[in-house]
Tab-separated table of C-alpha atoms in Angstrom:
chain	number	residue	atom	x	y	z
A	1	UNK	CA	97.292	47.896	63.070
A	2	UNK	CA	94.027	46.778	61.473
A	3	UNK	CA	92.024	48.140	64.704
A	4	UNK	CA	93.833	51.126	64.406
A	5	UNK	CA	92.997	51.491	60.506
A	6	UNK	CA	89.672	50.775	60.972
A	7	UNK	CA	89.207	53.271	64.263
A	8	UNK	CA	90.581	55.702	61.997
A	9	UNK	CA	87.870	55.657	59.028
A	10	UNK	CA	85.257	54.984	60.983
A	11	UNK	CA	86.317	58.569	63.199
A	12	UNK	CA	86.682	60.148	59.606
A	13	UNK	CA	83.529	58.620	58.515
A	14	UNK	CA	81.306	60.008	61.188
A	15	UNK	CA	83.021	63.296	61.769
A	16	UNK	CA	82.658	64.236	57.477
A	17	UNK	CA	78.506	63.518	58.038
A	18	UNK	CA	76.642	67.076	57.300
A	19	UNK	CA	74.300	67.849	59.634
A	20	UNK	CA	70.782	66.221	59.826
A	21	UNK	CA	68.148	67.907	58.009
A	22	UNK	CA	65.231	68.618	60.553
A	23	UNK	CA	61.948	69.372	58.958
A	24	UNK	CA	58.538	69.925	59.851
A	25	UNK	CA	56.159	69.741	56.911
A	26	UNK	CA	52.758	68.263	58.029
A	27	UNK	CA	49.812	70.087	58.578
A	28	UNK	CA	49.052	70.137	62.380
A	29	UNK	CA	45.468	68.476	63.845
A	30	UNK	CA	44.615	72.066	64.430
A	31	UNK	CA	45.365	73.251	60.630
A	32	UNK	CA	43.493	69.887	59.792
A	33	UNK	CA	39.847	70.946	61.488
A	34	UNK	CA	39.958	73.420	59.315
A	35	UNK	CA	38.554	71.158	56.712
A	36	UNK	CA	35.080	70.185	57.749
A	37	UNK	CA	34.191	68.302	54.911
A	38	UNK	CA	34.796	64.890	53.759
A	39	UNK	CA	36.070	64.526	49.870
A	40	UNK	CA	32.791	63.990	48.153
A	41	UNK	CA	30.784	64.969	50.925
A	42	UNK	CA	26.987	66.200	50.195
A	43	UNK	CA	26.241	69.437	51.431
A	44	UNK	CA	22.252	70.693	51.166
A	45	UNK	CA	21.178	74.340	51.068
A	46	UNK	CA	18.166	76.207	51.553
A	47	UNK	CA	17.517	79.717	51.124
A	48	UNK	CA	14.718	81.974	52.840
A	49	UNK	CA	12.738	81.778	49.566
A	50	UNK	CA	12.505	77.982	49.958
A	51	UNK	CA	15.180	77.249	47.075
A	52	UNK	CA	17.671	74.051	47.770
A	53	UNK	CA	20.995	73.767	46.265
A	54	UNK	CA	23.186	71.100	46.650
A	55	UNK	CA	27.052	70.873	46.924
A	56	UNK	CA	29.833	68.302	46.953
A	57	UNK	CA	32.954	69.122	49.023
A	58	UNK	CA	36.472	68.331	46.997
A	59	UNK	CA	39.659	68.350	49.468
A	60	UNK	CA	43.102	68.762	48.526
A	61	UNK	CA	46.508	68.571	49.674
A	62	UNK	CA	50.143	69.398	48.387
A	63	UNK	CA	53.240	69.398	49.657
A	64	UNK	CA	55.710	72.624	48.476
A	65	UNK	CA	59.538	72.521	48.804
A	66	UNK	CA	60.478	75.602	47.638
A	67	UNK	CA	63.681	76.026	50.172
A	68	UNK	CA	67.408	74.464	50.541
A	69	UNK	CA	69.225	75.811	52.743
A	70	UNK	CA	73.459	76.271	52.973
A	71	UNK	CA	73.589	71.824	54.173
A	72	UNK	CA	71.382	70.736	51.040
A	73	UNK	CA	68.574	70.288	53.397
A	74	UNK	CA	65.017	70.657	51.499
A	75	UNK	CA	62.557	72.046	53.365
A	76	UNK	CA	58.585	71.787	52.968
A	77	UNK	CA	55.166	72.291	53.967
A	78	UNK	CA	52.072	71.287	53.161
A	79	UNK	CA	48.849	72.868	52.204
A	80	UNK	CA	45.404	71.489	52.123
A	81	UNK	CA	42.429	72.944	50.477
A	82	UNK	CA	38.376	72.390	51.044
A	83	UNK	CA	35.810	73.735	48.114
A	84	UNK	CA	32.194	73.823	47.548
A	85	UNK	CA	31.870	74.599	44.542
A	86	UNK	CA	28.838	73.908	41.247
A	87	UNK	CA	26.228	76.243	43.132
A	88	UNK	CA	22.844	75.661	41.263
A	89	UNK	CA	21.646	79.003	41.685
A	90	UNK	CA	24.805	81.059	42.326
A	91	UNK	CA	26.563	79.151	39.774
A	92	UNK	CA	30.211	82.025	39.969
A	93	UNK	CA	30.152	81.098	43.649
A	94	UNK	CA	32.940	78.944	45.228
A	95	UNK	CA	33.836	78.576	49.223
A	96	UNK	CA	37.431	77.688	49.578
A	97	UNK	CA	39.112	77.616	52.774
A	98	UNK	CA	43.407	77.195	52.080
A	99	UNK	CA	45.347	76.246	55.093
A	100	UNK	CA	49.102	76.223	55.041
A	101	UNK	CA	51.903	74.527	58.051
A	102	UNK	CA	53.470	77.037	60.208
A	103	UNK	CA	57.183	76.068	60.928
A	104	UNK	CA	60.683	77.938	61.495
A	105	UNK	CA	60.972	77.769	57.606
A	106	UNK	CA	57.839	79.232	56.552
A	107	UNK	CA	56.512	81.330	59.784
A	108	UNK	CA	54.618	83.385	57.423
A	109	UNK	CA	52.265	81.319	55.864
A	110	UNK	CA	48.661	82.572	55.594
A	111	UNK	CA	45.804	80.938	56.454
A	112	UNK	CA	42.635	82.373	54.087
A	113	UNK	CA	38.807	81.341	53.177
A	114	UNK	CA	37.367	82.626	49.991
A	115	UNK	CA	34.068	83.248	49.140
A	116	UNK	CA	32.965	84.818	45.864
A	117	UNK	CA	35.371	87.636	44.878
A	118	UNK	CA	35.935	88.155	48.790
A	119	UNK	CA	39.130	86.546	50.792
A	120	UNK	CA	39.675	86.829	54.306
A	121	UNK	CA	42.990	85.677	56.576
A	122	UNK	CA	41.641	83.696	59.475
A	123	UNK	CA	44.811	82.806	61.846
A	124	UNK	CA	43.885	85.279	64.069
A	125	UNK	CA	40.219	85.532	64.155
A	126	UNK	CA	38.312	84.645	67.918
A	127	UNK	CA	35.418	82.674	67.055
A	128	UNK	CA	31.989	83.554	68.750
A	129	UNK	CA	29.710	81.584	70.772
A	130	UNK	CA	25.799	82.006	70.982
A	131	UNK	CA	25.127	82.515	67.623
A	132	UNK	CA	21.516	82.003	66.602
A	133	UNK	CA	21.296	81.389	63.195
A	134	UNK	CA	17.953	80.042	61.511
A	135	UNK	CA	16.659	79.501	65.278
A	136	UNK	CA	19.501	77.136	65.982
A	137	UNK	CA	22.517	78.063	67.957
A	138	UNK	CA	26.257	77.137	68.169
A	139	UNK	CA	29.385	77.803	68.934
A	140	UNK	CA	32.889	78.645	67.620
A	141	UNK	CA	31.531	80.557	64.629
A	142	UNK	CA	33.892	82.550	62.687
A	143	UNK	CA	32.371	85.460	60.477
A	144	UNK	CA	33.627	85.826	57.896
A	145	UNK	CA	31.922	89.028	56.025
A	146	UNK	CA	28.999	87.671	56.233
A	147	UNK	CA	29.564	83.708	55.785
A	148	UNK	CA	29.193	81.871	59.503
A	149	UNK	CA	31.653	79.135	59.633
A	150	UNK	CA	32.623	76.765	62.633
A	151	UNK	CA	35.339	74.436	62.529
A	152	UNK	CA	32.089	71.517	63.791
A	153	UNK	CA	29.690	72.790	61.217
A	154	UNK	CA	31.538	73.917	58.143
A	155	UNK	CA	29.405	76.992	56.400
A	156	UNK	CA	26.235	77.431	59.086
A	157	UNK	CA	25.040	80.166	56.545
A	158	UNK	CA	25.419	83.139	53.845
A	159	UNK	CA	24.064	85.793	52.286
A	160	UNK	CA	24.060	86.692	48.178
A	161	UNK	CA	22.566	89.856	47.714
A	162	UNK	CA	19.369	90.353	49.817
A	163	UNK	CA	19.033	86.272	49.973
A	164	UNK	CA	19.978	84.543	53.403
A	165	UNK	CA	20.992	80.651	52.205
A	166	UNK	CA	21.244	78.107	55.569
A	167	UNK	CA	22.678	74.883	55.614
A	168	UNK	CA	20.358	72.489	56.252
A	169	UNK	CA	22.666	68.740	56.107
């Protein structure tokens, strides 16, 4: 009788569970290279007048859980955020690139860099190859209205007014 008892709860027991709550929060290696720069990380540059600025990259990330769905499940993402920001001689200016996980809970997440006033989405731009800029070339460059990015280089270069500015370390 005890077996039988004990059968008994334990078929109870595992039949009453709720469902498992299956979640994908975590930014991807791919969403990750979108941050080039190390927390802290110097970053020199030089316009086509000769001036040098100098930057320090601050990274960020934060996980949202803004969803529960009909089991009690929670579900999440996570963004991550890289800045330059304390230009010498642009000192309004700020490069931010946002990233945000894609999954079946959020699908519409939206990838964006910011510089200045201006904001573009990038999940969909092609990157270009060959791109000669300051008599160096590379690859995977993303334009982004005028600001050359690559995923290896961070900002390559960009333009204030009439004044080119090139990184230069």
């Amino acid at each position: 009788m005890n077996k039988t008892f004990l059968y008994f709860i334990i078929c109870i027991t595992l039949y009453s569970c709720k469902p498992s709550c299956e979640d994908d929060p975590n930014l991807s290696s791919d969403e990750l290279s979108w941050l080039t720069y190390s927390n802290g990380q110097m970053v020199i540059f030089k316009n086509d007048t000769g001036a040098i600025d100098t930057v320090y990259a601050k990274i960020s990330f934060e996980l949202h859980c803004p969803l529960t769905d009909d089991n009690g499940c929670n579900h999440c993402y996570q963004s991550g955020e890289s800045s330059l920001t304390n230009f010498k001689d642009l000192p309004n200016a700020i490069f931010l690139i946002g990233i945000n996980h894609y999954n079946k809970w959020f699908p519409s997440n939206m990838n964006s860099v910011h510089f200045g006033n201006s904001a573009n989405l990038f999940s969909h731009d092609i990157p270009q190859n060959n791109v000669t800029i300051n008599n160096k070339t590379y690859n995977n460059v993303y334009n982004f209205g005028g600001t050359y990015y690559s995923k290896a280089n961070g900002i390559i270069s960009f333009t204030t007014g009439s004044v080119h500015w090139y990184r230069v370390l």
